[in-house]
């Protein structure tokens, strides 16, 4: 029996979430990666370590930012490789691309799964995820031959393959015509301040309205932990943080290993976007704040005192363990 | 501009949301409402139509109680409301839902051309955010999605979006599918007299056959996914709480993180 072909899609850089998806793909079959941008030597090395033998590169120019075009590339790659399972690390953009690919492939669509496994009895692939702000656990099967799934970050730990491969990259021809009447007028990438991306970070430190706009303490703790910085909608509305730092139902959904929320009340809209996090820590002056109630660990007090003290203690510990 | 706005009726965030034995969301009139972000879609639709003496037609797909979402939309100022409903639609996944919504748009387009389909960013029950893309694919129309700012320039639409660390501005000719975020505008509050008038307003009811769809194209039969298990997770045991009263809070936090091996990613 030949192993199933599984396609993993890298819409941007080959980073953690792509390697997590490859790790998951290895449990389903033989992974091939589709990249929408050229792969540099370090990318090929990372994919090789993850056991990927074959990588397809579709160069579409700016047209790759249109979901319909990226979706066409994914569908083409699935057809070329014969993959019946297609995995994308999730994001708003990835879900749009997944939708177009699923539409072209007549595939079933699973969104933001934390697990994915073949059911040998039915020959169906089953995805698991938490819904309703983490209060329910569901499993959903794809009942048709082809499945497209977006995979949430940090659900799987990326591991190297038992045997490393040397990844061969080959070009994939894809029609890059934009949908009728659609035109990209402008695209500007914002600087990232050298921190990991919010959606994929294993640790996230967030500040809410309780910061009163001063995020220095939040950033200090984030940096000592190698964490991403996030926030609530109120702080975005105030102009204290950019829009894509917003965590919640209408912002980014995150499920890091560690979530630390300081000066955040934990309103349902926020809560719905973070409750699947591994460990939840709250820092708040108010012991009755809803975030404190759902937390695993909470410190009651002023975040401007607590966060710098925690950062200092962790730094001291790290310095000592490095010194010894 | 003739604008169709797609609105969904969802359980309130603060209600005890649950899944039934069939894996479908439990919905009752008391604790469900118009999906909050769809109010932004309605507002955007009204602004587009208003600037050109147009028409706003609200469409929902859902059980009989979903009519409440349409009434709210009418009270905000939509001119007409269409309710796609019937047992055949039950248990539909995103693919079946988008197919039915696209059929409803085509149905209305057959009466008179539709210029724009507007939707919310996400239905706050499932947080899928894929219906707009799937409807665009079904219709073969361009999409401007997750738009934070929408402007009409002649007969073309310009939308700005901020995603994955980049800011983009796209232009789309009509007809197009547009989804707006909750920061795209401030939805108007309906007046009491409009809320009362909407209660008595006529609503067009369409079944799947009215939309030209076969039994096997809609609902559970027309779906490609099936919920095989849904279980409520155990109650949270409650937090471990410490105070910073004697200035030890930061150190206790650091110790908790170190003891639980949570400082892994540190530099
Ligand atoms: C349609 C819609 C969508 C929304 N989507 C989102 C979303 O996606 N994400 C989101 O976050 N919000 C969203 N919201 C907003 C949400 O409802 C809340 O208003 C918001 O999350 C509250 O932000 P906050 O916790 O920062 O502020 P607040 O609720 O004001 O809480 C501030 C907290 O800080 C504490 N505090 C004050 N000073 C200190 C101090 N010195 N030290 C420690 N603690 C302190 C206070 O006790 C309080 O608990 C949405 C709202 C709507 C209507
Ligand atoms: N059953 C439905 N009826 C009408 N509109 C819907 C329905 N489901 C989703 N939508 C629209 O699609 C948007 C995104 O929904 P979703 O993709 O389900 O998160 C919503 O904000 C609505 O505007």
XYZ file of C-alpha atoms and ligand atoms in Angstrom:
667
model
C 0.000 0.000 0.000
C 1.348 3.424 -0.843
C 1.024 6.083 1.808
C -1.521 8.815 1.287
C -0.297 12.072 -0.157
C -0.849 15.081 2.118
C -0.403 18.668 0.990
C 0.747 21.335 3.462
C 0.392 24.936 2.327
C 2.835 27.706 3.279
C 1.194 31.005 2.309
C 4.112 32.991 3.731
C 7.439 32.196 5.402
C 8.278 28.643 6.460
C 7.903 29.107 10.204
C 6.584 27.255 13.271
C 2.971 26.782 12.141
C 4.065 25.292 8.789
C 6.384 22.834 10.567
C 3.590 21.986 13.017
C 1.283 21.250 10.065
C 3.987 19.091 8.457
C 4.380 17.184 11.743
C 0.609 16.565 11.745
C 0.673 15.663 8.038
C 3.287 12.955 8.700
C 0.739 11.146 10.899
C -1.656 11.062 7.917
C 0.716 10.171 5.082
C 3.523 11.622 2.994
C 3.719 15.411 3.196
C 4.438 17.652 0.212
C 4.670 21.404 0.764
C 3.271 24.101 -1.508
C 4.907 27.510 -1.061
C 3.559 30.679 -2.656
C 6.938 32.345 -2.465
C 10.471 31.223 -3.361
C 12.113 28.890 -0.846
C 15.551 29.912 0.398
C 18.240 27.459 1.561
C 17.252 27.663 5.290
C 13.604 26.975 4.340
C 14.593 23.875 2.381
C 16.764 22.725 5.259
C 13.895 23.176 7.765
C 11.517 21.260 5.490
C 14.106 18.521 4.959
C 14.547 18.095 8.709
C 10.767 17.792 8.943
C 10.921 14.957 6.405
C 9.534 16.773 3.356
C 10.994 15.358 0.140
C 9.058 17.425 -2.330
C 8.183 21.121 -2.338
C 6.194 22.917 -5.027
C 6.734 26.626 -5.533
C 4.036 28.663 -7.263
C 5.226 32.165 -8.053
C 2.178 34.340 -8.531
C 3.526 37.804 -7.746
C 1.066 40.091 -5.980
C -1.828 37.984 -7.257
C -1.063 35.509 -4.467
C -2.687 37.925 -2.029
C -6.067 37.327 -3.698
C -7.766 34.376 -1.988
C -9.264 33.115 -5.246
C -5.813 32.923 -6.900
C -4.062 31.367 -3.891
C -6.957 28.909 -3.639
C -6.441 27.973 -7.284
C -2.756 27.293 -6.570
C -3.682 25.039 -3.652
C -6.236 23.126 -5.741
C -3.713 22.722 -8.570
C -1.054 21.428 -6.180
C -3.531 18.962 -4.646
C -4.343 17.647 -8.106
C -0.694 17.437 -9.193
C 0.322 15.521 -6.050
C -2.873 13.459 -5.815
C -3.333 14.670 -2.224
C -6.758 14.072 -0.702
C -5.768 15.854 2.488
C -4.801 19.525 2.419
C -3.586 21.355 5.550
C -3.104 25.104 6.044
C -1.868 26.813 9.234
C -4.870 28.942 10.141
C -5.437 32.706 9.877
C -8.191 34.862 8.378
C -6.301 34.804 5.091
C -5.685 31.039 5.230
C -9.377 30.365 5.819
C -10.283 32.368 2.716
C -7.734 30.461 0.661
C -8.959 27.158 2.126
C -12.540 28.078 1.167
C -11.603 28.688 -2.469
C -9.489 25.535 -2.630
C -12.280 23.441 -1.109
C -14.761 24.905 -3.556
C -12.557 24.010 -6.537
C -11.767 20.526 -5.201
C -15.357 19.667 -4.121
C -13.758 19.088 -0.741
C -15.096 19.101 2.785
C -13.831 22.012 4.868
C -12.719 21.807 8.511
C -11.740 25.044 10.237
C -9.206 25.670 12.998
C -8.807 22.060 14.071
C -6.487 21.121 16.936
C -6.272 17.469 15.865
C -6.736 15.477 12.688
C -6.780 11.695 12.281
C -7.852 9.080 9.774
C -10.680 6.801 10.857
C -9.675 3.419 9.450
C -13.219 2.027 9.595
C -14.867 4.746 7.524
C -11.854 5.991 5.560
C -12.839 9.469 6.677
C -10.600 12.083 8.237
C -11.815 13.484 11.559
C -10.882 16.876 13.016
C -11.216 17.888 16.646
C -11.653 21.340 18.123
C -13.111 23.295 21.006
C -16.076 25.586 20.411
C -18.164 28.126 22.315
C -15.226 29.763 24.049
C -13.691 26.414 24.904
C -16.709 25.024 26.774
C -17.380 22.207 24.285
C -15.175 19.652 22.570
C -16.299 18.532 19.117
C -15.124 16.093 16.464
C -16.170 16.500 12.882
C -15.687 14.018 10.011
C -15.291 14.835 6.340
C -17.704 12.571 4.469
C -16.402 13.096 0.928
C -13.067 11.939 -0.566
C -11.112 15.207 -0.326
C -10.622 17.257 2.862
C -9.197 20.749 3.336
C -8.427 21.738 6.929
C -7.016 24.817 8.612
C -4.925 23.888 11.657
C -4.610 26.121 14.662
C -1.159 27.113 15.854
C 0.378 25.391 18.911
C -2.038 22.453 18.724
C 0.824 20.153 17.719
C 4.481 20.372 18.744
C 6.693 20.500 15.636
C 9.195 17.647 15.687
C 11.885 16.520 13.243
C 11.130 13.448 11.148
C 12.704 10.105 12.090
C 14.671 10.358 8.896
C 15.570 13.759 7.418
C 15.023 14.259 3.701
C 16.756 16.485 1.219
C 13.960 18.669 -0.070
C 13.725 19.167 -3.818
C 11.873 22.301 -4.897
C 10.098 22.326 -8.234
C 8.073 25.072 -9.865
C 4.281 24.732 -10.139
C 2.521 26.485 -13.004
C -0.662 28.208 -11.854
C -2.940 30.637 -13.658
C -2.435 33.933 -11.785
C -5.344 35.817 -13.367
C -7.199 37.875 -10.767
C -10.991 37.605 -10.522
C -12.762 40.015 -12.890
C -12.528 43.625 -11.765
C -10.290 42.974 -8.753
C -7.134 45.003 -8.271
C -4.569 45.306 -5.437
C -3.945 49.046 -5.073
C -1.467 48.974 -2.220
C 0.170 46.569 0.209
C 2.378 47.619 3.066
C 4.015 45.229 5.532
C 4.220 46.702 9.015
C 7.429 46.313 11.044
C 7.220 43.559 13.687
C 9.444 44.878 16.509
C 11.343 41.588 16.426
C 8.711 39.680 18.433
C 7.044 36.447 17.326
C 3.754 36.773 15.463
C 0.723 36.855 17.749
C -1.210 34.082 16.028
C 1.613 31.573 16.232
C 3.484 32.408 19.459
C 3.699 29.751 22.177
C 3.579 32.485 24.811
C 1.558 35.690 24.620
C 1.520 38.599 27.075
C -1.471 40.892 26.700
C -2.285 44.276 28.148
C -5.787 45.713 28.391
C -7.342 49.013 29.379
C -5.712 48.611 32.791
C -2.385 49.608 31.198
C -3.856 53.054 30.563
C -1.903 52.985 27.335
C 1.518 52.346 28.875
C 2.615 48.989 27.457
C 6.260 49.152 28.640
C 5.717 46.623 31.446
C 3.789 44.278 29.135
C 6.544 44.467 26.518
C 9.280 43.949 29.124
C 7.713 40.695 30.358
C 6.977 39.617 26.777
C 10.607 40.075 25.807
C 11.991 38.149 28.744
C 9.639 35.276 27.841
C 10.222 35.520 24.074
C 6.487 36.167 23.790
C 4.192 37.999 21.410
C 2.242 41.047 22.605
C -1.524 41.189 22.324
C -4.367 43.384 23.471
C -8.131 43.977 23.672
C -10.357 45.870 21.294
C -10.686 48.803 23.672
C -6.928 49.420 23.432
C -7.059 49.207 19.635
C -9.926 51.706 19.608
C -7.818 53.994 21.819
C -5.014 53.746 19.277
C -2.637 52.206 21.849
C -1.983 49.077 19.761
C -2.409 48.155 16.077
C -5.542 46.316 14.985
C -3.908 42.979 14.342
C -2.750 42.818 17.969
C -6.406 42.404 18.972
C -7.296 39.048 20.456
C -10.931 37.979 20.533
C -13.974 37.060 18.573
C -13.467 39.824 16.061
C -9.702 39.790 16.299
C -7.154 37.012 16.245
C -8.094 33.721 17.881
C -5.148 32.412 19.873
C -4.442 29.237 21.817
C -0.849 29.596 23.034
C 0.740 27.327 25.600
C 0.791 30.294 28.010
C -1.543 33.319 28.019
C -0.815 36.168 30.452
C -3.493 38.881 30.512
C -2.775 42.030 32.527
C -5.364 44.759 33.080
C -7.914 42.820 31.037
C -11.422 42.243 32.384
C -12.131 39.187 30.232
C -15.316 40.276 28.446
C -17.080 37.516 26.457
C -15.850 38.942 23.161
C -12.255 38.680 24.324
C -12.723 35.396 26.103
C -14.090 33.685 22.970
C -10.779 34.244 21.240
C -8.393 32.866 23.869
C -10.049 30.327 26.099
C -8.492 27.318 24.407
C -5.093 28.542 25.690
C -3.042 25.993 27.635
C -2.368 27.925 30.846
C -4.171 31.193 31.591
C -2.651 33.757 33.960
C -4.442 36.946 34.971
C -3.016 40.057 36.602
C -5.752 42.399 37.772
C -6.547 44.797 40.635
C -10.065 43.343 40.720
C -10.389 39.754 42.066
C -13.899 39.551 40.604
C -12.820 40.231 37.000
C -14.132 37.432 34.749
C -10.605 36.721 33.452
C -9.470 36.005 37.014
C -12.321 33.521 37.373
C -11.336 31.515 34.277
C -7.592 31.736 34.968
C -5.367 28.944 36.260
C -3.275 31.413 38.230
C -4.040 35.013 39.144
C -2.151 37.787 40.863
C -4.313 40.509 42.392
C -2.569 43.860 42.216
C -1.193 46.614 40.004
C 0.229 45.319 36.741
C 2.761 48.160 36.619
C 4.359 46.723 39.792
C 3.832 43.015 39.192
C 4.973 42.591 35.591
C 8.395 44.298 35.953
C 9.033 42.386 39.206
C 8.161 39.088 37.480
C 10.354 39.995 34.493
C 13.273 40.788 36.817
C 12.888 37.527 38.753
C 12.767 35.470 35.549
C 15.760 37.307 34.093
C 17.714 36.641 37.289
C 16.815 32.945 37.143
C 17.839 32.701 33.478
C 21.138 34.491 34.125
C 21.921 32.124 36.984
C 21.119 28.978 35.029
C 23.207 30.252 32.110
C 26.086 31.137 34.414
C 26.172 27.731 36.088
C -26.993 50.178 -5.750
C -28.997 47.081 -5.025
C -27.411 45.478 -1.990
C -28.119 42.076 -0.469
C -27.013 41.755 3.143
C -26.606 38.282 4.619
C -27.471 38.125 8.307
C -27.377 35.249 10.768
C -29.340 34.558 13.918
C -27.012 33.208 16.627
C -27.061 32.370 20.359
C -26.050 35.294 22.571
C -22.467 35.189 23.814
C -23.490 35.224 27.457
C -26.120 32.509 27.159
C -25.332 28.886 28.006
C -24.438 27.838 24.477
C -24.815 24.153 23.759
C -24.818 21.500 21.083
C -27.654 18.977 20.854
C -27.347 15.222 20.399
C -27.305 15.741 16.636
C -24.253 17.991 17.000
C -26.244 21.058 15.981
C -26.333 24.338 17.866
C -29.261 24.643 20.241
C -31.151 27.858 19.538
C -34.110 29.426 21.288
C -35.785 32.829 20.723
C -35.027 34.014 24.235
C -31.282 33.866 24.068
C -30.544 34.335 20.377
C -30.200 37.477 18.322
C -28.873 39.019 15.145
C -25.158 38.198 14.944
C -23.593 41.396 16.331
C -21.074 41.925 13.538
C -23.838 41.589 10.956
C -25.133 44.944 12.228
C -21.957 46.402 10.760
C -22.798 44.685 7.473
C -26.321 46.135 7.544
C -24.926 49.598 8.318
C -22.454 49.349 5.432
C -25.251 48.167 3.125
C -27.492 51.062 4.129
C -24.665 53.539 3.528
C -23.887 52.091 0.081
C -27.532 52.014 -0.958
C -28.291 55.377 0.618
C -25.633 57.161 -1.382
C -27.337 56.083 -4.609
C -31.062 55.746 -3.798
C -30.745 52.002 -3.705
C -32.329 49.063 -2.057
C -31.155 46.854 0.810
C -32.501 43.308 0.924
C -31.754 41.249 4.028
C -31.421 37.497 3.626
C -31.108 34.870 6.318
C -30.933 31.101 6.189
C -32.151 29.481 9.366
C -34.997 28.006 11.408
C -38.278 29.868 11.928
C -36.965 31.847 14.926
C -34.237 33.343 12.708
C -36.919 35.742 11.498
C -36.001 37.870 14.538
C -32.677 38.715 12.877
C -34.522 39.886 9.765
C -36.900 42.056 11.817
C -33.953 43.759 13.504
C -32.456 44.413 10.067
C -35.733 45.865 8.785
C -35.907 48.125 11.837
C -32.430 49.420 10.999
C -33.705 50.405 7.563
C -33.519 47.474 5.143
C -36.250 47.679 2.530
C -37.045 43.987 2.246
C -36.364 40.698 3.985
C -36.058 37.159 2.672
C -36.097 34.095 4.912
C -34.726 30.889 3.426
C -36.102 28.189 5.679
C -37.487 24.674 5.878
C -36.568 21.299 7.341
C -34.465 20.430 4.300
C -31.895 23.092 5.282
C -31.268 21.622 8.729
C -27.781 20.400 9.562
C -26.058 22.185 6.705
C -22.297 22.756 6.926
C -20.487 25.800 5.508
C -20.526 24.372 1.981
C -24.282 23.700 2.007
C -24.991 27.055 3.677
C -22.980 29.015 1.106
C -24.614 27.114 -1.759
C -28.074 28.038 -0.468
C -27.154 31.686 0.211
C -25.637 32.026 -3.269
C -28.835 30.542 -4.730
C -30.841 33.158 -2.822
C -28.634 35.909 -4.236
C -29.090 34.498 -7.767
C -32.845 34.368 -7.175
C -32.864 38.085 -6.266
C -30.437 38.878 -9.086
C -32.968 37.349 -11.467
C -35.557 39.933 -10.387
C -33.174 42.851 -10.861
C -29.365 42.912 -10.866
C -27.686 42.776 -7.448
C -24.600 45.007 -7.173
C -23.156 43.989 -3.818
C -23.514 41.149 -1.317
C -22.541 42.339 2.158
C -21.760 40.074 5.120
C -20.314 40.279 8.588
C -16.761 39.250 9.427
C -17.795 36.073 11.211
C -20.796 34.416 12.743
C -19.951 34.625 16.428
C -21.280 31.113 17.126
C -19.025 29.139 14.779
C -16.366 31.783 14.037
C -15.923 30.299 10.575
C -15.353 33.432 8.493
C -15.607 31.417 5.282
C -19.172 32.012 4.091
C -18.216 35.258 2.268
C -15.400 33.508 0.345
C -17.563 30.483 -0.465
C -20.439 32.685 -1.660
C -17.990 34.663 -3.834
C -16.704 31.381 -5.302
C -20.248 30.126 -5.961
C -21.215 33.379 -7.685
C -17.883 33.823 -9.453
C -17.703 37.383 -8.117
C -14.608 39.184 -6.755
C -14.410 39.606 -2.988
C -13.340 42.382 -0.630
C -13.254 40.667 2.730
C -12.370 41.542 6.339
C -12.636 45.159 5.293
C -12.187 47.855 7.948
C -12.977 50.751 5.684
C -15.211 50.631 2.638
C -15.658 53.427 0.124
C -17.604 53.730 -3.080
C -15.714 55.353 -5.949
C -18.079 55.633 -8.883
C -19.165 52.066 -9.586
C -16.152 50.486 -7.890
C -15.608 49.635 -4.247
C -12.363 50.216 -2.384
C -11.666 48.340 0.837
C -8.818 48.485 3.334
C -7.833 45.462 5.382
C -5.174 44.843 8.038
C -4.204 41.210 8.279
C -1.149 39.118 9.093
C 1.020 42.197 9.650
C 0.177 43.937 6.364
C -2.191 46.699 5.326
C -3.838 46.203 1.933
C -6.126 48.319 -0.213
C -8.126 46.512 -2.890
C -10.454 47.793 -5.575
C -13.322 45.668 -6.891
C -15.788 46.288 -9.683
C -19.384 45.386 -8.905
C -20.971 42.928 -8.559
C -18.813 41.901 -5.625
C -18.986 40.190 -2.234
C -17.879 42.320 0.715
C -17.376 41.389 4.394
C -16.852 44.114 6.994
C -15.306 44.011 10.474
C -16.827 45.468 13.607
C -14.611 48.524 13.291
C -15.840 49.413 9.784
C -18.634 51.648 11.116
C -20.989 52.344 14.043
C -24.290 50.574 13.391
C -27.354 52.797 13.827
C -29.757 52.046 16.687
C -33.292 51.451 15.454
C -35.996 53.752 16.864
C -38.871 52.290 18.851
C -41.369 53.075 16.103
C -39.218 51.270 13.538
C -38.855 48.258 15.830
C -42.650 48.140 16.155
C -43.183 48.553 12.413
C -40.694 45.769 11.692
C -42.692 43.379 13.871
C -45.578 43.565 11.439
C -43.527 43.812 8.243
C -44.010 41.222 5.557
C -41.198 38.706 5.104
C -40.661 36.675 1.938
C -40.275 32.991 2.810
C -38.414 30.780 0.354
C -37.860 27.037 0.497
C -34.991 25.195 -1.158
C -37.217 24.308 -4.113
C -38.102 27.993 -4.567
C -34.340 28.552 -4.858
C -34.015 25.811 -7.473
C -32.090 23.504 -5.147
C -32.586 19.742 -4.946
C -33.027 17.906 -1.630
C -29.528 16.468 -1.823
C -27.956 19.895 -2.330
C -29.007 21.384 1.007
C -28.873 20.690 4.729
C -27.175 17.581 6.069
C -27.596 15.816 2.706
C -25.772 18.598 0.872
C -22.936 18.760 3.405
C -19.460 17.302 3.230
C -18.830 17.224 6.948
C -20.661 15.671 9.863
C -20.281 16.249 13.592
C -19.503 12.840 15.062
C -19.033 13.838 18.678
C -19.844 16.827 20.876
C -19.179 16.838 24.577
C -19.210 19.515 27.229
C -15.799 19.952 28.804
C -15.378 19.561 32.553
C -15.878 22.664 34.659
C -12.766 24.712 35.291
C -11.454 23.872 38.790
C -11.048 27.584 39.620
C -7.953 29.746 39.821
C -5.083 29.707 42.263
C -5.100 33.304 43.496
C -2.275 35.263 45.146
C -2.178 38.945 46.041
C 0.511 41.556 45.685
C -0.334 43.065 49.067
C 3.206 42.615 50.404
C 4.879 43.318 47.045
C 5.620 39.646 46.395
C 3.159 39.279 43.489
C 5.739 39.548 40.724
C 8.050 37.003 42.335
C 5.140 34.611 42.920
C 4.171 34.966 39.266
C 7.745 34.237 38.154
C 7.888 31.206 40.449
C 4.578 29.865 39.100
C 5.853 30.144 35.520
C 9.216 28.546 36.326
C 7.734 25.742 38.471
C 5.295 24.852 35.689
C 8.008 24.866 33.036
C 6.351 27.726 31.161
C 9.500 29.778 30.519
C 10.539 27.509 27.675
C 10.587 30.035 24.841
C 12.735 32.469 26.841
C 15.777 34.151 25.375
C -19.118 43.483 18.315
C -18.034 43.534 19.340
C -16.872 42.817 19.126
C -15.839 42.851 20.066
N -14.725 42.113 19.807
C -13.721 42.117 20.712
C -12.539 41.357 20.497
O -12.391 40.673 19.471
N -11.570 41.401 21.436
C -11.680 42.138 22.580
O -10.754 42.125 23.395
N -12.771 42.875 22.797
C -13.796 42.889 21.897
N -14.893 43.658 22.141
C -14.890 44.549 23.326
C -15.210 43.807 24.629
O -16.614 43.693 24.745
C -14.663 44.584 25.847
O -15.129 45.913 25.809
C -13.119 44.621 25.901
O -12.583 43.325 25.706
C -12.647 45.151 27.212
O -11.276 45.462 27.146
P -10.357 45.537 28.448
O -10.447 44.251 29.193
O -9.016 45.994 28.000
O -10.975 46.731 29.279
P -11.897 46.744 30.583
O -13.073 45.881 30.427
O -12.110 48.178 30.894
O -10.993 46.068 31.708
C -9.869 46.677 32.263
C -9.406 45.807 33.428
O -8.180 46.309 33.919
C -8.169 46.213 35.346
N -7.189 47.186 35.802
C -7.266 48.543 35.811
N -6.109 49.094 36.236
C -5.260 48.071 36.495
C -3.919 47.993 36.956
N -3.182 49.094 37.222
N -3.364 46.768 37.140
C -4.076 45.635 36.869
N -5.356 45.656 36.420
C -5.929 46.858 36.235
C -9.600 46.490 35.739
O -9.891 45.925 36.994
C -10.372 45.783 34.603
O -10.672 44.435 34.926
C -15.945 43.637 21.230
C -17.122 44.368 21.445
C -18.151 44.330 20.526
C -19.394 45.117 20.802
N -27.131 31.080 7.857
C -26.753 32.289 7.413
N -27.686 33.131 6.880
C -27.308 34.344 6.405
N -26.054 34.817 6.464
C -25.091 34.034 6.983
C -25.389 32.733 7.477
N -24.229 32.195 7.933
C -23.263 33.121 7.734
N -23.768 34.232 7.163
C -23.054 35.488 6.800
O -21.674 35.203 6.636
C -20.900 35.936 7.609
C -19.719 35.113 8.044
O -20.188 33.923 8.634
P -19.276 32.666 8.928
O -18.498 32.398 7.698
O -20.275 31.564 9.238
O -18.429 33.022 10.108
C -21.885 36.279 8.711
O -21.457 37.438 9.409
C -23.159 36.520 7.917
O -23.136 37.813 7.308
